[in-house]
Amino acid sequence: MRVDGAHDLRSEYVVRVTGTVRARPEGTANPSLPTGGVEVGDCAVEVLSVAEPPPFPVSDRSDADETVRLRHRYVDLRRDRLQRNLRMRATVNAALRAAMDAQGFAEVETPMLIASTPEGARDFVVPARLHPGSFYALPQSPQLFKQLLMVGGFDRYYQIARCLRDEDLRADRQFEFMQLDAEAAFVDQEDVLSFISPAVLAATEAATGTRVEGGPDGIPRLSWADAMARFGSDKPDVRFGMELVNLTPVFAATELRAFQAPAVKAIRVPGQGGVVRSRLDALTDTAKRWGAKGLVWARVTGPGEIDSPVAKFLSAQEQAGVVAATAAEAGDLVLVVADERRQAEKVLGLLRLELGRPPVNEGGYHFLWVTDFPLFEGLDDQGRPIPAHHPFTMPHPDDLDRLEADPLSVRSQAYDLVLNGWELGSGSVRIHRPDVQQRIFDLIGIAPEAAQERFGFLLDAFRYGAPPHAGFAFGIDRLVAILAGEENIREVIAFPKTQSGSDPLTGAPSPLEPAVLAELGIRVLPPPP
Ligand code: ASP
């Protein structure tokens, strides 16, 4: 905007300009500025607030240090990027609320000062002044309260809920994050998917203008077992191919010791046959760090022909088998891992991402429902099964009688929503019978007295007429980050924490005055050496 006359104005001053807006004279318009077509004539300029020079230029082109940006977040928020991201976030929230309201869901708020709700992370706790020595936990999710709401007759609940989990921070994780949390009574998995899919697709369209096409509900499905077999991940990024190929039959009778394993699997990396040896060595080291016994590479040199350190130990038939099974062409690279099946899949899944994953803002929006998770993801060091979701997840009805005898084979009625390789959220059909809930607690090592102490209120509620119920929750920060093309959820949160969990703007966390500690009945130990 051009303003008549001379005024002593500096960057970031707050001014009131009164005048007549008119088109710029012929030849002086500047199309590269948003207001480059107009100017203000006959104007009066009043300075409402002066500004010190900003700590960094308020231009998207400059890349100021993150701590400086966060310390002066109010300046940072003026940048186009954050303006756009936070406004997009507001659009997403509004679209989610509208979609849930339209389906008859009522938004109900649940408390922040609660007893612990287990979601697999550490709780943040708050000392209770009126009960010295006692603490509230901040909710890792509204999980138990939404189940109580089902017993309380709110058969369709949702909430845009703040969740707090004390875990190490990373690009897609902050201590506090927002979820669209939902629960409904007298429903099954299909109903939940049919409630959540339109909400998430409406939010995507409202925020980006992109209508996501797909199956009947717009979001394709994949079973957990297929996701692991084809992508080596329970949150597959299906924006690109490079799917895992099973070479176990090719090496069924192999002489090569390294391939005499329960599973031999591979990925084809198109056009990467010429990659230098040092890169292949680095990939091998990475694969070992991820737990592989080794990584075998093969450059495809021609039809049925490979160049590989192990080529001389492989029969011509095996070499041709690798090329045929992976559909590799001359110039491609094939990476092979032989191990226990899950281990081979995990390592290849990570290599696939390392070598093929497109930047976050490329390839469109590929939502995916992953279904049929196992109930337990493994055994802890005392041989007890570890729940893959939280312990309120209903086992598959056909597997209930194997719960104690063969827990790792039991399927759950749990499902995840995945977008471009990010886990957006998860949900499940819940246990609504106290006897089944008790069996799960017994299995995972929560003794009856401990269960009564920690979750007695839920077990009690189930004794007063609990409808079958199911639900879901997904992370709004993650959804908005992907829709905004951001790799880090900090870019879609107004006031985020740094990687080490501090807030350079307010100085949190900070020590408490001795008098405050005394009032809370707390004595602080010196930091460990
Ligand atoms: N409470 C779960 C979570 O936060 C989601 C759910 O099961 O509804 O992951």
Coordinates of C-alpha atoms and ligand atoms in Angstrom, one line a residue:
M1 CA 0.0 0.0 0.0
R2 CA 1.3 3.5 -0.8
V3 CA 0.5 6.4 1.5
D4 CA 0.7 10.1 0.5
G5 CA 3.2 12.3 2.2
A6 CA 6.1 11.7 4.5
H7 CA 5.7 10.1 7.9
D8 CA 8.2 8.8 10.4
L9 CA 7.1 5.2 10.4
R10 CA 9.2 2.1 11.2
S11 CA 8.8 -1.6 10.7
E12 CA 6.0 -3.1 12.9
Y13 CA 4.6 0.3 14.1
V14 CA 0.8 0.1 14.6
V15 CA -0.8 2.9 12.7
R16 CA -4.2 4.1 11.8
V17 CA -4.4 5.5 8.2
T18 CA -7.5 7.4 7.2
G19 CA -8.0 8.3 3.6
T20 CA -9.3 7.4 0.2
V21 CA -8.4 4.0 -1.3
R22 CA -7.9 4.3 -5.1
A23 CA -6.3 2.4 -7.9
R24 CA -2.6 3.2 -8.4
P25 CA -1.9 5.3 -11.4
E26 CA -1.2 3.6 -14.7
G27 CA 2.3 2.0 -14.6
T28 CA 2.8 2.1 -10.8
A29 CA 0.9 -1.0 -9.8
N30 CA 3.0 -3.8 -8.3
P31 CA 1.5 -7.2 -8.9
S32 CA 4.0 -8.9 -6.6
L33 CA 2.4 -7.2 -3.5
P34 CA -1.0 -8.3 -2.2
T35 CA -2.1 -4.6 -2.0
G36 CA 0.1 -3.6 -5.0
G37 CA -3.0 -2.5 -7.0
V38 CA -4.1 0.3 -4.7
E39 CA -3.0 3.3 -2.8
V40 CA -4.4 5.7 -0.2
G41 CA -4.8 9.3 -1.0
D42 CA -5.5 12.4 1.1
C43 CA -4.5 10.6 4.2
A44 CA -4.0 11.2 7.8
V45 CA -1.6 8.8 9.6
E46 CA -1.8 8.3 13.4
V47 CA 0.8 6.2 15.2
L48 CA -1.2 4.0 17.7
S49 CA 1.9 2.2 19.0
V50 CA 5.6 2.4 18.2
A51 CA 7.7 -0.8 17.9
E52 CA 11.2 -1.6 18.6
P53 CA 13.0 -3.3 15.7
P54 CA 11.7 -6.9 15.6
P55 CA 14.1 -9.6 16.8
F56 CA 13.9 -11.1 13.3
P57 CA 12.3 -9.9 10.1
V58 CA 8.6 -10.6 9.8
S59 CA 9.1 -12.2 6.5
D60 CA 8.6 -15.8 5.6
R61 CA 11.8 -15.7 3.7
S62 CA 14.0 -15.4 6.7
D63 CA 14.8 -18.4 8.8
A64 CA 15.4 -17.2 12.3
D65 CA 16.6 -19.5 15.1
E66 CA 13.8 -21.5 16.6
T67 CA 14.4 -20.5 20.2
V68 CA 14.4 -16.8 19.1
R69 CA 11.2 -17.3 17.2
L70 CA 9.5 -19.0 20.2
R71 CA 10.8 -16.4 22.6
H72 CA 9.1 -13.8 20.5
R73 CA 6.3 -16.0 19.3
Y74 CA 3.9 -12.9 19.1
V75 CA 6.1 -11.6 16.3
D76 CA 6.6 -15.0 14.7
L77 CA 2.8 -15.4 14.7
R78 CA 2.5 -12.4 12.3
R79 CA 4.3 -14.3 9.6
D80 CA 2.2 -15.5 6.7
R81 CA 3.1 -19.1 7.3
L82 CA 1.8 -19.2 10.9
Q83 CA -1.2 -17.0 10.0
R84 CA -2.1 -19.4 7.3
N85 CA -1.5 -22.5 9.5
L86 CA -3.4 -21.4 12.5
R87 CA -6.3 -20.2 10.4
M88 CA -6.3 -23.5 8.7
R89 CA -6.4 -25.2 12.1
A90 CA -9.5 -23.1 13.1
T91 CA -11.1 -24.2 9.8
V92 CA -10.4 -27.8 10.6
N93 CA -11.8 -27.5 14.2
A94 CA -15.0 -25.9 12.9
A95 CA -15.4 -28.5 10.2
L96 CA -14.9 -31.3 12.6
R97 CA -17.4 -29.8 15.1
A98 CA -20.0 -29.3 12.3
A99 CA -19.6 -32.9 11.0
M100 CA -19.9 -34.4 14.5
D101 CA -22.9 -32.1 15.4
A102 CA -24.6 -33.1 12.1
Q103 CA -24.4 -36.7 13.1
G104 CA -26.0 -36.1 16.5
F105 CA -22.9 -36.1 18.6
A106 CA -23.0 -33.9 21.7
E107 CA -19.8 -32.1 22.8
V108 CA -19.2 -32.8 26.5
E109 CA -16.2 -31.5 28.4
T110 CA -14.3 -33.8 30.8
P111 CA -12.0 -32.8 33.7
M112 CA -8.3 -32.0 33.6
L113 CA -7.6 -32.8 37.2
I114 CA -8.2 -36.5 37.4
A115 CA -6.9 -39.9 38.5
S116 CA -4.5 -41.5 36.1
T117 CA -5.8 -42.7 32.7
P118 CA -3.3 -45.1 31.1
E119 CA -2.4 -44.6 27.5
G120 CA 1.1 -46.0 27.7
A121 CA 2.9 -42.7 28.6
R122 CA 4.0 -41.1 31.8
D123 CA 1.4 -38.8 33.6
F124 CA 1.9 -35.1 34.3
V125 CA 0.9 -34.7 37.9
V126 CA -0.4 -31.7 40.0
P127 CA 0.0 -31.6 43.7
A128 CA -3.3 -31.3 45.6
R129 CA -2.9 -28.5 48.2
L130 CA -6.0 -29.6 50.1
H131 CA -4.7 -33.2 50.3
P132 CA -1.0 -32.9 51.1
G133 CA 0.9 -35.8 49.7
S134 CA -1.7 -36.5 47.1
F135 CA -1.6 -35.7 43.4
Y136 CA -4.0 -35.3 40.5
A137 CA -2.9 -36.6 37.1
L138 CA -3.5 -34.6 34.0
P139 CA -5.5 -36.7 31.4
Q140 CA -3.5 -38.6 28.8
S141 CA -6.9 -38.7 27.1
P142 CA -10.6 -38.6 28.2
Q143 CA -10.8 -42.3 27.7
L144 CA -12.3 -43.4 31.0
F145 CA -14.6 -40.4 31.2
K146 CA -16.0 -41.0 27.8
Q147 CA -16.7 -44.6 28.7
L148 CA -18.5 -43.3 31.9
L149 CA -20.5 -41.0 29.6
M150 CA -21.7 -44.1 27.7
V151 CA -22.9 -45.6 31.0
G152 CA -24.4 -42.2 31.7
G153 CA -26.7 -42.3 28.7
F154 CA -24.8 -39.9 26.3
D155 CA -24.9 -42.3 23.5
R156 CA -23.0 -40.1 21.0
Y157 CA -20.2 -38.0 22.6
Y158 CA -17.4 -36.0 21.1
Q159 CA -14.9 -33.4 22.4
I160 CA -12.0 -31.5 21.0
A161 CA -9.9 -32.5 23.9
R162 CA -6.5 -31.6 25.3
C163 CA -4.4 -34.6 26.1
L164 CA -1.2 -34.5 28.1
R165 CA 1.6 -37.1 28.0
D166 CA 5.0 -36.8 29.5
E167 CA 7.1 -38.5 26.8
D168 CA 10.1 -37.5 24.7
L169 CA 9.2 -34.8 22.2
R170 CA 9.8 -35.1 18.5
A171 CA 8.5 -33.7 15.2
D172 CA 5.0 -35.2 15.6
R173 CA 4.8 -35.1 19.4
Q174 CA 4.3 -32.3 22.0
F175 CA 3.5 -32.8 25.7
E176 CA 0.0 -31.3 25.1
F177 CA -1.9 -32.0 22.0
M178 CA -5.5 -31.9 20.8
Q179 CA -7.6 -34.8 19.8
L180 CA -11.0 -35.1 18.2
D181 CA -12.3 -37.6 20.8
A182 CA -15.5 -39.6 20.2
E183 CA -17.4 -42.4 21.6
A184 CA -20.8 -44.0 20.9
A185 CA -23.0 -46.6 22.4
F186 CA -24.7 -49.6 20.7
V187 CA -22.3 -49.4 17.8
D188 CA -19.6 -51.5 16.3
Q189 CA -16.3 -50.8 14.4
E190 CA -18.2 -50.2 11.1
D191 CA -20.3 -47.5 12.8
V192 CA -17.3 -45.7 14.3
L193 CA -15.5 -45.7 10.9
S194 CA -18.6 -44.3 9.3
F195 CA -18.8 -41.5 11.9
I196 CA -15.1 -40.5 11.7
S197 CA -14.4 -40.8 8.0
P198 CA -16.8 -38.1 6.9
A199 CA -15.6 -35.8 9.6
V200 CA -12.0 -36.1 8.7
L201 CA -12.7 -35.8 5.0
A202 CA -14.9 -32.7 5.5
A203 CA -12.1 -31.1 7.5
T204 CA -9.6 -31.9 4.8
E205 CA -11.8 -30.4 2.1
A206 CA -12.6 -27.3 4.2
A207 CA -8.9 -26.7 4.9
T208 CA -7.4 -27.5 1.5
G209 CA -10.3 -27.5 -1.1
T210 CA -9.2 -31.1 -1.9
R211 CA -12.0 -33.7 -2.0
V212 CA -10.5 -37.1 -1.2
E213 CA -12.0 -39.8 -3.3
G214 CA -11.8 -43.5 -2.3
G215 CA -14.0 -46.4 -1.3
P216 CA -17.6 -46.2 -0.1
D217 CA -16.7 -44.0 2.9
G218 CA -13.8 -42.4 1.1
I219 CA -11.0 -44.0 3.1
P220 CA -9.6 -47.4 2.0
R221 CA -8.8 -50.1 4.6
L222 CA -5.9 -52.5 5.1
S223 CA -5.6 -55.2 7.8
W224 CA -2.8 -54.8 10.2
A225 CA -1.3 -58.1 8.9
D226 CA -1.4 -56.9 5.3
A227 CA 0.1 -53.5 6.3
M228 CA 3.0 -55.3 8.0
A229 CA 3.5 -57.8 5.1
R230 CA 3.3 -55.2 2.4
F231 CA 4.8 -52.1 4.0
G232 CA 6.6 -53.3 7.1
S233 CA 4.7 -50.7 9.1
D234 CA 1.4 -50.4 11.0
K235 CA 1.1 -46.9 9.6
P236 CA 2.0 -47.3 6.0
D237 CA 2.8 -44.4 3.8
V238 CA 0.9 -45.5 0.7
R239 CA 1.9 -42.4 -1.4
F240 CA 4.6 -44.5 -3.0
G241 CA 5.2 -48.1 -4.0
M242 CA 8.4 -50.0 -3.1
E243 CA 6.3 -52.6 -1.4
L244 CA 7.9 -55.5 0.5
V245 CA 8.3 -58.7 -1.6
N246 CA 8.4 -62.2 -0.1
L247 CA 11.5 -64.1 -1.3
T248 CA 11.2 -66.9 1.2
P249 CA 10.0 -69.4 -1.4
V250 CA 12.9 -68.4 -3.7
F251 CA 15.4 -69.3 -1.0
A252 CA 13.5 -72.4 0.4
A253 CA 16.5 -74.6 -0.3
T254 CA 19.4 -72.1 -0.4
E255 CA 23.0 -72.9 0.4
L256 CA 23.5 -69.4 1.6
R257 CA 23.5 -69.5 5.4
A258 CA 22.4 -65.9 5.8
F259 CA 19.2 -66.7 3.9
Q260 CA 18.4 -69.8 5.9
A261 CA 16.0 -67.8 8.0
P262 CA 12.2 -68.0 8.8
A263 CA 11.6 -65.1 6.3
V264 CA 13.6 -63.6 3.4
K265 CA 12.0 -60.3 2.2
A266 CA 13.1 -57.5 -0.1
I267 CA 12.3 -54.1 -1.5
R268 CA 13.1 -52.9 -5.0
V269 CA 14.6 -49.4 -5.2
P270 CA 13.9 -48.3 -8.7
G271 CA 16.8 -46.8 -10.6
Q272 CA 19.2 -46.9 -7.6
G273 CA 21.4 -49.7 -8.9
G274 CA 24.3 -47.2 -9.5
V275 CA 24.4 -46.0 -5.9
V276 CA 27.9 -45.9 -4.5
R277 CA 29.4 -48.5 -2.3
S278 CA 29.8 -46.2 0.7
R279 CA 26.1 -45.4 0.7
L280 CA 25.3 -49.2 0.6
D281 CA 27.6 -49.7 3.6
A282 CA 25.9 -46.9 5.4
L283 CA 22.5 -48.4 4.7
T284 CA 23.8 -51.7 6.0
D285 CA 24.9 -50.1 9.2
T286 CA 21.5 -48.3 9.6
A287 CA 19.7 -51.6 9.1
K288 CA 21.8 -53.2 11.8
R289 CA 21.0 -50.4 14.1
W290 CA 17.4 -51.1 13.5
G291 CA 18.0 -54.7 14.6
A292 CA 18.7 -56.5 11.3
K293 CA 21.4 -59.2 11.4
G294 CA 22.6 -57.9 8.1
L295 CA 21.5 -56.3 4.8
V296 CA 22.2 -57.9 1.4
W297 CA 22.1 -55.6 -1.6
A298 CA 21.9 -56.7 -5.2
R299 CA 22.3 -54.4 -8.3
V300 CA 20.2 -55.7 -11.1
T301 CA 22.5 -55.7 -14.2
G302 CA 20.3 -57.4 -16.8
P303 CA 17.4 -59.8 -17.2
G304 CA 17.7 -62.3 -14.4
E305 CA 21.2 -61.0 -13.5
I306 CA 22.5 -59.4 -10.4
D307 CA 25.7 -58.0 -9.0
S308 CA 25.9 -58.6 -5.3
P309 CA 28.5 -59.6 -2.7
V310 CA 26.6 -62.9 -2.2
A311 CA 26.0 -63.6 -5.9
K312 CA 28.6 -66.3 -6.1
F313 CA 26.7 -68.3 -3.3
L314 CA 23.4 -68.1 -5.2
S315 CA 22.3 -70.5 -7.9
A316 CA 21.3 -69.0 -11.3
Q317 CA 17.8 -70.0 -10.5
E318 CA 17.9 -68.0 -7.2
Q319 CA 19.3 -65.0 -8.9
A320 CA 16.6 -65.0 -11.5
G321 CA 14.0 -65.7 -8.8
V322 CA 15.0 -62.4 -7.0
V323 CA 14.7 -60.4 -10.2
A324 CA 11.4 -62.0 -11.1
A325 CA 9.8 -61.8 -7.7
T326 CA 10.7 -58.1 -7.3
A327 CA 9.9 -57.3 -10.9
A328 CA 13.3 -55.5 -10.9
E329 CA 14.8 -54.1 -14.1
A330 CA 18.3 -53.4 -15.1
G331 CA 19.5 -50.3 -13.1
D332 CA 17.4 -51.1 -10.0
L333 CA 18.7 -51.9 -6.6
V334 CA 17.2 -54.8 -4.5
L335 CA 17.7 -54.8 -0.7
V336 CA 17.2 -58.1 1.1
V337 CA 16.7 -58.9 4.8
A338 CA 16.5 -62.4 6.2
D339 CA 15.3 -62.8 9.8
E340 CA 12.2 -63.6 11.8
R341 CA 9.3 -62.4 9.7
R342 CA 8.3 -59.4 11.8
Q343 CA 11.9 -58.2 12.2
A344 CA 12.6 -58.5 8.5
E345 CA 9.4 -56.5 7.8
K346 CA 10.2 -53.9 10.3
V347 CA 13.7 -53.2 9.0
L348 CA 12.6 -53.2 5.3
G349 CA 9.7 -50.9 6.2
L350 CA 12.1 -48.4 7.7
L351 CA 14.5 -48.7 4.7
R352 CA 11.5 -48.2 2.4
L353 CA 10.7 -44.9 4.1
E354 CA 14.4 -43.8 4.2
L355 CA 14.8 -44.4 0.5
G356 CA 11.4 -43.5 -0.9
R357 CA 9.4 -41.2 1.3
P358 CA 8.3 -38.1 -0.5
P359 CA 8.3 -34.7 1.3
V360 CA 5.2 -34.1 3.5
N361 CA 3.6 -31.7 1.0
E362 CA 3.8 -34.0 -2.0
G363 CA 1.6 -36.8 -3.3
G364 CA -1.9 -35.7 -2.0
Y365 CA -3.7 -37.0 1.1
H366 CA -3.8 -40.8 1.4
F367 CA -5.9 -41.7 4.4
L368 CA -6.0 -45.3 5.4
W369 CA -7.9 -47.3 8.1
V370 CA -5.7 -50.1 9.5
T371 CA -7.9 -52.7 11.1
D372 CA -7.6 -56.1 12.9
F373 CA -4.7 -55.2 15.2
P374 CA -3.5 -57.9 17.6
L375 CA -4.6 -57.3 21.1
F376 CA -1.1 -57.5 22.5
E377 CA 2.1 -56.3 20.8
G378 CA 4.5 -58.7 22.6
L379 CA 5.6 -59.8 26.1
D380 CA 7.3 -57.7 28.8
D381 CA 10.4 -59.0 30.6
Q382 CA 8.2 -60.8 33.1
G383 CA 6.4 -62.7 30.2
R384 CA 3.2 -60.7 30.5
P385 CA 1.5 -59.5 27.4
I386 CA 1.7 -55.7 26.6
P387 CA -1.6 -54.2 25.3
A388 CA -1.2 -52.9 21.7
H389 CA -3.8 -50.2 22.5
H390 CA -5.0 -49.4 26.0
P391 CA -6.3 -52.2 28.3
F392 CA -10.0 -51.3 27.7
T393 CA -10.0 -52.7 24.1
M394 CA -12.3 -55.6 23.4
P395 CA -10.7 -58.8 22.1
H396 CA -12.2 -60.3 19.0
P397 CA -15.2 -62.4 20.2
D398 CA -13.9 -65.6 18.3
D399 CA -10.5 -65.3 20.2
L400 CA -11.8 -64.8 23.7
D401 CA -11.3 -68.4 24.8
R402 CA -7.6 -68.2 23.8
L403 CA -7.0 -65.1 26.0
E404 CA -5.0 -66.9 28.7
A405 CA -3.7 -69.9 26.7
D406 CA -2.3 -68.0 23.7
P407 CA -2.6 -64.3 24.2
L408 CA -0.3 -63.2 21.4
S409 CA -2.7 -64.8 18.8
V410 CA -5.7 -62.9 20.1
R411 CA -7.0 -60.3 17.7
S412 CA -8.5 -57.1 19.0
Q413 CA -11.3 -54.9 17.7
A414 CA -9.0 -51.9 17.3
Y415 CA -8.3 -49.7 14.4
D416 CA -6.0 -46.9 13.5
L417 CA -6.4 -44.0 11.1
V418 CA -3.2 -43.2 9.1
L419 CA -2.5 -40.3 6.8
N420 CA 0.6 -40.3 4.6
G421 CA 2.5 -42.6 7.0
W422 CA 1.6 -40.7 10.1
E423 CA -0.6 -42.4 12.7
L424 CA -3.4 -39.9 13.2
G425 CA -5.2 -41.8 15.9
S426 CA -6.7 -45.0 17.1
G427 CA -9.8 -46.4 18.6
S428 CA -11.6 -49.6 19.5
V429 CA -14.7 -51.5 20.5
R430 CA -14.5 -51.4 24.3
I431 CA -14.9 -54.0 27.0
H432 CA -18.2 -53.3 28.7
R433 CA -18.3 -56.5 30.8
P434 CA -16.6 -56.4 34.2
D435 CA -15.6 -60.1 33.9
V436 CA -13.7 -59.6 30.6
Q437 CA -12.1 -56.4 31.9
Q438 CA -10.9 -58.3 35.0
R439 CA -9.4 -61.1 32.8
I440 CA -7.4 -58.5 30.9
F441 CA -6.2 -56.8 34.0
D442 CA -5.2 -60.2 35.4
L443 CA -3.3 -61.1 32.2
I444 CA -1.3 -57.8 32.0
G445 CA -0.4 -58.1 35.7
I446 CA -2.8 -55.6 37.3
A447 CA -3.9 -57.4 40.5
P448 CA -7.6 -57.3 41.5
E449 CA -6.8 -54.9 44.4
A450 CA -4.7 -52.6 42.2
A451 CA -7.4 -52.7 39.5
Q452 CA -10.0 -51.9 42.1
E453 CA -7.9 -49.0 43.4
R454 CA -7.0 -47.5 40.0
F455 CA -10.1 -48.3 37.9
G456 CA -12.6 -49.4 40.5
F457 CA -14.9 -46.5 39.5
L458 CA -15.1 -47.9 36.0
L459 CA -15.7 -51.5 37.0
D460 CA -18.3 -50.2 39.4
A461 CA -20.0 -48.2 36.7
F462 CA -20.2 -51.4 34.5
R463 CA -22.2 -53.0 37.2
Y464 CA -25.0 -50.5 36.8
G465 CA -26.0 -51.2 33.2
A466 CA -23.3 -50.5 30.6
P467 CA -24.2 -50.4 26.9
P468 CA -21.8 -51.9 24.4
H469 CA -19.7 -49.0 23.1
A470 CA -16.8 -48.1 20.9
G471 CA -14.9 -45.0 19.9
F472 CA -12.0 -43.3 18.4
A473 CA -9.6 -40.3 18.8
F474 CA -7.2 -38.6 16.4
G475 CA -4.6 -35.9 16.7
I476 CA -5.7 -32.6 15.3
D477 CA -2.1 -31.2 15.4
R478 CA -0.9 -34.0 13.2
L479 CA -3.8 -33.7 10.7
V480 CA -3.3 -30.0 10.4
A481 CA 0.4 -30.3 10.0
I482 CA 0.0 -32.6 7.0
L483 CA -2.7 -30.5 5.5
A484 CA -0.5 -27.4 5.9
G485 CA 2.5 -29.3 4.4
E486 CA 4.5 -29.0 7.7
E487 CA 7.0 -31.6 8.9
N488 CA 6.7 -30.5 12.5
I489 CA 3.6 -30.0 14.5
R490 CA 5.2 -27.0 16.2
E491 CA 4.3 -25.0 13.1
V492 CA 0.6 -25.5 13.6
I493 CA 0.5 -24.8 17.3
A494 CA 0.3 -21.2 18.5
F495 CA 2.5 -21.6 21.6
P496 CA 4.5 -24.9 21.4
K497 CA 7.3 -26.2 23.6
T498 CA 10.8 -26.7 22.3
Q499 CA 12.3 -30.2 21.8
S500 CA 13.4 -30.2 25.4
G501 CA 9.9 -29.3 26.7
S502 CA 10.5 -25.7 27.7
D503 CA 8.7 -22.5 26.6
P504 CA 11.3 -19.8 25.9
L505 CA 8.4 -17.2 25.9
T506 CA 7.1 -17.7 29.4
G507 CA 10.1 -19.4 30.9
A508 CA 8.1 -22.5 31.8
P509 CA 8.9 -24.8 33.5
S510 CA 10.3 -22.8 36.5
P511 CA 11.1 -23.5 40.1
L512 CA 8.5 -22.7 42.8
E513 CA 9.0 -20.3 45.7
P514 CA 9.8 -22.1 48.9
A515 CA 6.6 -20.8 50.5
V516 CA 4.5 -22.3 47.7
L517 CA 6.3 -25.6 48.0
A518 CA 5.7 -25.6 51.8
E519 CA 2.0 -24.9 51.3
L520 CA 1.9 -27.9 49.0
G521 CA 3.8 -30.0 51.5
I522 CA 6.6 -30.6 48.9
R523 CA 10.3 -30.8 49.5
V524 CA 12.5 -30.7 46.4
L525 CA 15.6 -33.0 46.3
P526 CA 18.8 -31.6 44.8
P527 CA 19.2 -32.6 41.1
P528 CA 20.9 -36.0 40.6
P529 CA 24.6 -35.7 40.1
Ligands
ASP1 N1 -8.1 -42.8 24.1 C1 -7.4 -43.4 22.9 C2 -6.1 -42.6 22.6 O1 -6.0 -41.4 23.1 C3 -8.3 -43.3 21.7 C4 -9.5 -44.2 21.8 O2 -9.3 -45.4 22.0 O3 -10.6 -43.7 21.7 O4 -5.3 -43.0 21.9

